[in-house]
Short mmCIF file of C-alpha atoms in Angstrom, two decimals:
data_model
loop_
_atom_site.label_atom_id
_atom_site.label_comp_id
_atom_site.label_asym_id
_atom_site.label_seq_id
_atom_site.Cartn_x
_atom_site.Cartn_y
_atom_site.Cartn_z
CA MET A 1 15.53 70.04 49.32
CA LEU A 2 12.26 68.20 49.04
CA SER A 3 9.36 69.46 51.10
CA PRO A 4 8.77 67.37 54.25
CA LEU A 5 5.31 66.77 52.81
CA GLU A 6 6.82 64.93 49.83
CA PRO A 7 7.64 61.24 50.24
CA ARG A 8 11.25 60.54 51.14
CA GLU A 9 13.05 57.32 50.36
CA VAL A 10 16.17 57.38 52.50
CA VAL A 11 18.81 54.68 52.11
CA VAL A 12 21.44 54.45 54.86
CA ILE A 13 24.52 52.46 53.84
CA GLY A 14 26.32 50.75 56.71
CA GLY A 15 24.99 48.92 59.76
CA GLY A 16 27.51 50.13 62.29
CA ILE A 17 26.82 52.65 65.04
CA ILE A 18 26.61 55.64 62.68
CA GLY A 19 24.17 53.95 60.31
CA CYS A 20 22.02 52.55 63.12
CA THR A 21 21.76 55.82 65.05
CA THR A 22 21.02 57.60 61.77
CA ALA A 23 18.16 55.19 61.09
CA TYR A 24 16.97 55.68 64.68
CA PHE A 25 16.88 59.47 64.54
CA LEU A 26 15.37 59.54 61.05
CA THR A 27 12.43 57.56 62.43
CA ARG A 28 12.19 59.91 65.43
CA HIS A 29 12.28 63.18 63.48
CA SER A 30 9.11 65.25 63.86
CA ALA A 31 8.61 65.22 60.08
CA TYR A 32 8.87 61.46 59.76
CA ASP A 33 5.68 59.61 58.84
CA SER A 34 6.08 55.87 58.35
CA SER A 35 3.08 55.78 56.01
CA LYS A 36 4.74 58.29 53.73
CA HIS A 37 8.51 58.09 54.18
CA LYS A 38 10.76 55.03 53.83
CA VAL A 39 14.01 54.44 55.69
CA THR A 40 16.15 51.50 54.54
CA LEU A 41 19.35 50.44 56.29
CA LEU A 42 21.69 48.45 54.02
CA GLU A 43 24.45 46.40 55.64
CA ALA A 44 26.84 44.09 53.77
CA SER A 45 27.40 41.48 56.50
CA LYS A 46 25.63 41.94 59.85
CA ILE A 47 24.59 44.74 62.17
CA ALA A 48 27.50 45.79 64.41
CA GLY A 49 29.77 43.28 62.71
CA GLY A 50 32.76 45.63 62.63
CA ALA A 51 34.22 48.12 65.09
CA SER A 52 30.77 49.02 66.40
CA GLY A 53 30.54 45.56 67.92
CA LYS A 54 34.16 45.33 69.07
CA ALA A 55 34.96 48.81 70.38
CA GLY A 56 35.45 49.92 73.97
CA GLY A 57 32.29 52.00 74.35
CA LEU A 58 33.85 54.91 76.25
CA LEU A 59 31.85 58.17 76.40
CA GLY A 60 33.32 61.48 77.54
CA LEU A 61 32.46 65.16 77.50
CA TRP A 62 36.21 65.65 77.10
CA ALA A 63 36.33 63.66 73.82
CA TYR A 64 36.60 65.23 70.35
CA PRO A 65 35.57 66.98 68.18
CA SER A 66 34.20 69.53 70.63
CA ASN A 67 31.45 70.76 68.30
CA ILE A 68 29.58 67.45 68.39
CA VAL A 69 30.64 65.80 71.65
CA PRO A 70 28.29 67.73 74.03
CA LEU A 71 25.26 66.98 71.84
CA SER A 72 26.11 63.29 71.51
CA TYR A 73 26.98 62.84 75.18
CA ARG A 74 23.64 64.36 76.18
CA LEU A 75 21.77 62.18 73.69
CA HIS A 76 23.42 59.09 75.16
CA ALA A 77 22.02 59.99 78.56
CA GLU A 78 18.57 60.70 77.10
CA LEU A 79 18.50 57.46 75.14
CA ALA A 80 19.52 55.48 78.23
CA LYS A 81 16.75 57.11 80.24
CA GLU A 82 14.09 56.58 77.58
CA HIS A 83 14.96 52.99 76.71
CA ASP A 84 16.45 51.65 79.96
CA GLY A 85 19.97 51.75 78.59
CA ALA A 86 21.47 50.61 81.88
CA LYS A 87 19.80 47.24 81.38
CA ARG A 88 19.72 47.05 77.57
CA TRP A 89 23.23 48.20 76.73
CA GLY A 90 25.17 48.66 79.96
CA TYR A 91 25.03 52.46 80.18
CA ARG A 92 26.63 53.76 83.36
CA ARG A 93 28.76 56.64 84.64
CA ILE A 94 32.38 55.79 85.41
CA HIS A 95 35.80 57.10 86.40
CA CYS A 96 38.57 57.49 83.83
CA GLY A 97 42.28 58.01 84.30
CA GLN A 98 45.87 57.52 83.21
CA LEU A 99 47.53 54.64 85.05
CA CYS A 100 51.28 54.12 85.03
CA ALA A 101 52.70 50.80 86.19
CA ASN A 102 55.69 48.48 86.04
CA GLY A 103 55.01 45.13 84.41
CA ARG A 104 56.16 41.99 86.18
CA PRO A 105 57.87 39.15 84.29
CA LEU A 106 55.26 36.58 83.34
CA SER A 107 57.30 33.82 84.91
CA SER A 108 56.74 35.48 88.28
CA VAL A 109 53.01 36.11 87.91
CA ARG A 110 51.73 32.98 86.16
CA GLY A 111 49.74 30.77 88.42
CA PRO A 112 46.58 28.68 88.75
CA ARG A 113 43.25 30.17 87.66
CA THR A 114 41.21 31.36 90.61
CA CYS A 115 38.01 32.44 88.87
CA LYS A 116 35.12 31.03 90.91
CA GLY A 117 32.31 32.88 89.19
CA ASN A 118 31.01 34.58 92.34
CA ASN A 119 30.04 38.23 92.75
CA GLU A 120 31.62 38.81 96.14
CA SER A 121 34.03 41.73 96.30
CA LEU A 122 37.29 40.98 98.08
CA PRO A 123 39.45 43.31 100.19
CA LEU A 124 42.55 44.87 98.72
CA PRO A 125 45.22 42.15 98.64
CA LYS A 126 48.54 42.42 100.49
CA ARG A 127 48.29 46.10 101.33
CA THR A 128 49.90 47.21 104.53
CA LYS A 129 49.28 50.63 106.04
CA GLU A 130 52.65 51.72 104.72
CA THR A 131 51.87 50.49 101.20
CA ILE A 132 48.43 52.09 101.22
CA GLY A 133 50.01 55.38 102.27
CA GLU A 134 52.47 55.21 99.40
CA LEU A 135 49.69 54.48 96.91
CA ARG A 136 47.57 57.36 98.20
CA ALA A 137 50.58 59.66 97.86
CA ALA A 138 50.89 58.53 94.24
CA GLY A 139 47.22 59.34 93.66
CA ILE A 140 46.11 55.70 93.29
CA PRO A 141 42.35 55.42 94.03
CA LYS A 142 41.58 53.02 96.85
CA ASP A 143 39.15 51.02 94.70
CA LEU A 144 41.80 50.05 92.13
CA GLY A 145 42.58 46.98 94.19
CA TRP A 146 42.50 44.78 91.10
CA PHE A 147 46.04 45.77 90.19
CA SER A 148 49.27 44.55 91.74
CA THR A 149 50.27 46.69 94.69
CA TYR A 150 53.89 46.66 93.67
CA SER A 151 53.27 47.41 90.00
CA LEU A 152 51.39 50.70 90.36
CA LYS A 153 53.40 53.91 90.00
CA ASN A 154 50.90 56.74 89.69
CA TYR A 155 47.39 57.67 88.58
CA SER A 156 45.98 60.91 87.17
CA GLU A 157 42.29 61.51 86.71
CA MET A 158 40.99 62.29 83.21
CA GLY A 159 37.27 62.04 83.86
CA ASN A 160 34.71 61.28 86.54
CA PRO A 161 31.05 60.18 86.65
CA ASP A 162 29.98 63.76 85.97
CA ASN A 163 31.59 63.79 82.51
CA THR A 164 32.40 60.17 81.66
CA ALA A 165 30.24 57.13 80.94
CA GLN A 166 30.23 53.91 78.95
CA VAL A 167 28.02 51.58 76.93
CA HIS A 168 28.47 48.08 75.56
CA PRO A 169 28.99 48.87 71.84
CA TYR A 170 27.41 45.75 70.36
CA GLN A 171 24.38 45.93 72.63
CA PHE A 172 23.95 49.65 71.99
CA THR A 173 24.30 49.43 68.21
CA THR A 174 21.95 46.48 67.81
CA SER A 175 19.44 48.15 70.14
CA MET A 176 19.45 51.27 67.97
CA ALA A 177 18.77 49.09 64.92
CA ARG A 178 15.87 47.30 66.60
CA LEU A 179 14.37 50.55 67.84
CA ALA A 180 14.57 52.00 64.33
CA GLU A 181 12.82 48.91 62.99
CA GLU A 182 10.04 49.34 65.52
CA LYS A 183 9.27 52.75 63.97
CA GLY A 184 9.24 51.49 60.40
CA ALA A 185 12.86 51.32 59.22
CA LYS A 186 13.71 48.30 57.06
CA ILE A 187 17.03 46.47 57.46
CA ILE A 188 18.45 44.65 54.43
CA LEU A 189 21.63 42.58 54.37
CA GLY A 190 23.31 43.22 51.05
CA ALA A 191 26.46 44.75 49.54
CA VAL A 192 26.02 48.03 47.67
CA THR A 193 27.35 47.91 44.11
CA ASN A 194 26.16 51.24 42.72
CA ILE A 195 24.64 54.57 43.66
CA GLU A 196 22.87 56.05 40.65
CA VAL A 197 23.24 59.81 40.31
CA ASP A 198 21.61 61.94 37.64
CA GLY A 199 21.80 65.49 38.94
CA SER A 200 20.74 64.03 42.28
CA VAL A 201 20.69 60.55 43.77
CA LYS A 202 18.13 58.27 42.12
CA SER A 203 18.66 54.75 43.38
CA VAL A 204 20.93 52.26 45.13
CA THR A 205 21.80 48.84 43.71
CA TYR A 206 22.94 46.02 45.96
CA THR A 207 23.56 42.28 45.96
CA ASP A 208 21.34 40.48 48.43
CA LYS A 209 23.44 38.52 50.95
CA ALA A 210 21.05 35.59 51.24
CA THR A 211 20.06 35.10 47.60
CA SER A 212 22.89 36.81 45.67
CA GLU A 213 20.19 38.55 43.64
CA VAL A 214 20.97 42.02 42.33
CA ARG A 215 18.30 44.50 43.35
CA THR A 216 17.74 48.22 42.98
CA ILE A 217 15.75 50.45 45.31
CA PRO A 218 14.78 54.08 44.57
CA ALA A 219 16.25 56.81 46.75
CA THR A 220 15.72 60.52 47.30
CA ASP A 221 18.47 60.59 49.92
CA VAL A 222 21.49 58.35 50.46
CA VAL A 223 23.58 58.43 53.63
CA ILE A 224 26.99 56.78 53.35
CA SER A 225 28.01 55.63 56.82
CA ALA A 226 30.12 52.62 55.92
CA GLY A 227 33.02 53.36 58.26
CA PRO A 228 36.33 52.03 56.91
CA TRP A 229 34.48 50.61 53.89
CA THR A 230 33.27 54.07 52.82
CA ARG A 231 35.65 54.25 49.85
CA GLU A 232 34.33 50.94 48.53
CA VAL A 233 30.99 52.68 48.13
CA TYR A 234 32.17 56.23 47.43
CA PRO A 235 35.77 56.28 46.11
CA ALA A 236 36.04 60.07 46.43
CA ALA A 237 35.91 59.86 50.22
CA PRO A 238 39.36 60.27 51.86
CA ILE A 239 38.90 57.43 54.33
CA SER A 240 41.57 54.94 55.34
CA ALA A 241 41.39 51.93 57.65
CA MET A 242 43.48 50.87 60.64
CA ARG A 243 43.24 47.44 62.24
CA ALA A 244 42.83 47.21 66.00
CA HIS A 245 42.91 44.14 68.26
CA SER A 246 41.15 43.64 71.56
CA VAL A 247 40.19 40.99 74.08
CA THR A 248 37.52 40.64 76.72
CA ILE A 249 38.21 39.03 80.07
CA ARG A 250 35.98 37.80 82.87
CA PRO A 251 38.22 38.68 85.85
CA SER A 252 38.65 36.36 88.80
CA ARG A 253 36.65 38.73 90.99
CA PRO A 254 34.47 41.84 90.44
CA VAL A 255 36.34 45.04 89.56
CA SER A 256 35.52 48.71 89.96
CA ALA A 257 34.05 50.95 87.24
CA TYR A 258 37.07 52.53 85.58
CA ALA A 259 38.32 53.23 82.07
CA LEU A 260 42.11 53.30 82.16
CA PHE A 261 44.65 54.54 79.65
CA THR A 262 47.75 52.71 80.79
CA GLU A 263 51.47 53.13 80.39
CA ILE A 264 53.22 49.93 81.36
CA SER A 265 57.00 49.75 81.62
CA LEU A 266 58.26 46.31 80.67
CA SER A 267 61.45 44.47 81.47
CA PRO A 268 62.77 42.35 78.56
CA ASP A 269 60.52 39.40 79.44
CA SER A 270 57.57 41.28 80.95
CA GLY A 271 54.24 40.96 79.22
CA LEU A 272 55.59 38.66 76.49
CA THR A 273 54.61 35.14 75.59
CA GLU A 274 57.26 32.46 75.97
CA GLU A 275 57.19 32.02 72.21
CA LYS A 276 57.97 35.73 71.82
CA VAL A 277 56.11 35.79 68.52
CA HIS A 278 56.76 39.45 67.82
CA SER A 279 60.47 40.20 67.77
CA LYS A 280 59.72 43.92 68.09
CA GLY A 281 58.10 43.19 71.43
CA LEU A 282 61.54 42.43 72.84
CA GLU A 283 62.64 45.95 72.06
CA ARG A 284 59.59 47.76 73.40
CA LYS A 285 59.94 49.22 76.86
CA ILE A 286 56.53 50.88 77.08
CA VAL A 287 53.13 49.46 76.09
CA THR A 288 49.82 51.30 76.33
CA PRO A 289 46.78 49.01 76.43
CA GLU A 290 43.44 50.61 77.27
CA ILE A 291 41.41 48.84 79.96
CA TYR A 292 37.65 49.33 80.34
CA ALA A 293 35.80 47.60 83.16
CA ARG A 294 32.23 46.80 82.14
CA PRO A 295 29.11 45.75 84.03
CA ASN A 296 28.47 42.02 84.57
CA ASN A 297 32.09 41.35 85.50
CA GLU A 298 33.73 41.90 82.11
CA VAL A 299 36.89 43.80 81.22
CA TYR A 300 37.62 45.01 77.70
CA VAL A 301 41.27 45.59 76.72
CA CYS A 302 42.57 46.94 73.41
CA GLY A 303 46.10 47.33 72.09
CA GLU A 304 47.85 49.43 69.50
CA GLY A 305 46.64 49.63 65.91
CA ASP A 306 48.42 48.34 62.83
CA ASN A 307 48.29 48.51 59.04
CA LEU A 308 49.78 45.09 58.33
CA VAL A 309 46.68 43.55 56.74
CA PRO A 310 44.63 45.46 54.12
CA LEU A 311 40.93 46.06 54.69
CA PRO A 312 39.02 42.92 53.68
CA LYS A 313 35.82 42.85 51.65
CA THR A 314 33.47 42.76 54.65
CA SER A 315 33.60 42.73 58.44
CA GLU A 316 33.06 38.97 58.36
CA ASP A 317 36.39 38.58 56.57
CA VAL A 318 38.49 40.39 59.18
CA VAL A 319 41.48 38.32 60.28
CA THR A 320 42.36 38.24 63.98
CA ASP A 321 46.03 37.85 64.85
CA ASN A 322 45.90 35.66 67.96
CA ALA A 323 49.51 36.46 68.81
CA ARG A 324 48.66 40.16 69.06
CA CYS A 325 45.71 39.32 71.28
CA GLN A 326 48.01 37.23 73.48
CA ASP A 327 50.37 40.17 73.77
CA ILE A 328 47.49 42.28 75.12
CA ILE A 329 46.56 39.56 77.60
CA ASP A 330 50.15 39.24 78.77
CA TYR A 331 50.59 42.99 79.15
CA VAL A 332 47.63 43.35 81.52
CA SER A 333 48.46 40.06 83.27
CA SER A 334 51.81 41.60 84.18
CA ILE A 335 50.04 44.18 86.37
CA SER A 336 46.83 42.45 87.45
CA ASP A 337 46.31 39.01 89.01
CA GLU A 338 42.57 39.40 88.55
CA MET A 339 42.96 39.64 84.78
CA ARG A 340 45.74 37.06 84.67
CA ASP A 341 43.55 34.53 86.48
CA GLY A 342 40.40 35.46 84.61
CA GLU A 343 38.68 33.79 81.68
CA ILE A 344 39.38 35.08 78.17
CA THR A 345 35.95 35.42 76.57
CA ALA A 346 36.90 36.98 73.21
CA ARG A 347 39.91 37.63 70.98
CA GLN A 348 38.96 39.93 68.15
CA ALA A 349 39.98 42.51 65.56
CA CYS A 350 38.26 45.30 63.68
CA TYR A 351 39.09 48.28 61.47
CA LEU A 352 38.70 51.94 62.40
CA PRO A 353 37.93 54.65 59.81
CA ASN A 354 40.33 57.58 59.64
CA VAL A 355 40.13 60.74 57.55
CA GLN A 356 43.13 61.20 55.26
CA ALA A 357 43.36 64.97 55.52
CA ALA A 358 45.21 67.63 57.46
CA ARG A 359 42.01 68.31 59.36
CA ALA A 360 40.82 65.49 61.58
CA GLY A 361 37.42 63.92 61.05
CA PRO A 362 34.70 62.97 61.19
CA LEU A 363 32.98 64.04 57.96
CA ILE A 364 29.31 64.81 58.46
CA GLY A 365 27.03 66.46 55.92
CA GLU A 366 26.57 67.18 52.23
CA THR A 367 28.92 66.01 49.49
CA GLY A 368 27.99 68.43 46.71
CA VAL A 369 25.73 65.85 45.06
CA LYS A 370 22.08 66.55 45.78
CA GLY A 371 20.69 64.01 48.21
CA LEU A 372 24.06 62.36 48.92
CA LEU A 373 25.26 62.70 52.51
CA LEU A 374 28.42 61.46 54.23
CA ALA A 375 28.75 60.39 57.86
CA THR A 376 32.08 58.67 58.43
CA GLY A 377 35.66 58.95 59.70
CA HIS A 378 34.85 58.88 63.41
CA THR A 379 38.06 57.00 64.33
CA CYS A 380 37.85 55.60 67.87
CA TRP A 381 35.01 57.94 68.90
CA GLY A 382 32.25 56.42 66.77
CA ILE A 383 30.26 55.08 69.72
CA GLN A 384 30.61 58.36 71.61
CA ASN A 385 29.57 60.50 68.64
CA GLY A 386 27.07 58.14 67.02
CA PRO A 387 23.86 59.62 68.47
CA GLY A 388 24.91 63.20 67.68
CA THR A 389 25.83 62.24 64.13
CA GLY A 390 22.56 60.38 63.62
CA LYS A 391 20.50 63.31 64.84
CA LEU A 392 22.38 65.79 62.66
CA ILE A 393 21.98 63.63 59.56
CA SER A 394 18.24 63.36 60.22
CA GLU A 395 18.15 67.16 60.23
CA PHE A 396 20.01 67.35 56.92
CA VAL A 397 17.44 64.99 55.41
CA PHE A 398 14.24 66.54 56.77
CA ASP A 399 15.29 70.16 57.51
CA GLY A 400 17.96 70.70 54.87
CA GLU A 401 20.59 71.71 57.44
CA ALA A 402 22.16 70.75 60.75
CA LYS A 403 20.32 72.49 63.58
CA SER A 404 21.50 70.85 66.79
CA ALA A 405 25.18 71.75 66.47
CA ASN A 406 27.50 73.95 64.44
CA ILE A 407 29.43 71.43 62.35
CA ARG A 408 30.68 73.61 59.51
CA SER A 409 34.22 72.46 60.25
CA LEU A 410 33.12 68.86 59.59
CA ASP A 411 31.68 69.64 56.14
CA PRO A 412 32.80 66.83 53.79
CA ARG A 413 32.95 69.24 50.84
CA LYS A 414 35.96 70.99 52.34
CA VAL A 415 37.94 67.77 52.18
CA LEU A 416 36.46 66.30 49.01
CA GLN A 417 37.53 69.36 47.02
CA CYS A 418 41.15 68.85 48.05
CA PHE A 419 41.38 65.09 47.85
#
């Protein structure tokens, strides 16, 4: 390890949440001196162009892995307090639960759009005293009035505002990048083509996105945080990619602050488009979209993952299957008039990084090559665990070890030796 007094030239590869929080915490480390140390963030396409801009943004003390979650959850709260996260990236405490419901046939729920763009909350629709009593007996919270009375079956709480929160992923990730820049980090758009190693890391070569020029920058430390593209940069890393689709909806009226893991039972024509694009959809009886209500009257909904399309070259080349997005829309429309009658504001897809090993990820720490660090494989918990990962990587760089959490079980060398 170099002495903190010696100049460090740190190159962070990947402009998603892990790379951006790493750049942030490197520039906030007590040993960092912008006149002496350099932090460069290299991103192939654009900041938050992949999953970090299209994820749900759920935070929970009950998430995994348990050795990093408490640190990262606390850092989220501290970052929001320091930088007005409620305003800048939609940080807020929320409820979270498992919601079971019966989907209605689309033919019976389709109707005219009723979105009027106002912010006035409406009373629970069509709920008699008898119906309300039945819902309370099933554990349905009274402020889940944005779901069909006759669809809901039961609700079980998974988290509450004491241990659950959310952020808007794109806003949070880009804010971390800007805050890192304010302290001296440099952001370059370019695709990495080589990491030179001669006993230790020496330099990083990349192709500039704007000019197509090939350039090389010296490096004392390289952090690979390229998410599902990690193996493109470091083939030894056991990282695979899974595609995930999602949509965002502006509901027809304001909805309450919940993150919901749903289980929707479908009849043969429930939650399906008339075209019935996916033949398998006709056979499915249960679908499990995740629904996250966000500030500013937005609802994020994601569906199941797939491996049908290989990982493209960059996040800008990701192909969105509109039929899969329509399935998601139809599923939630079958249980909620507010989402059915709302405005679809985005149909999108991204790829999540998974660790191909018996032990689940992420991988955070040294690789066995001096100066080469790995921070990847966070699956669907990248936003939740981004701040903790960034802080720990900053400690590896400037302190030579992780100090804020015991992450020996996440040591990349344990997996790299077996892969």
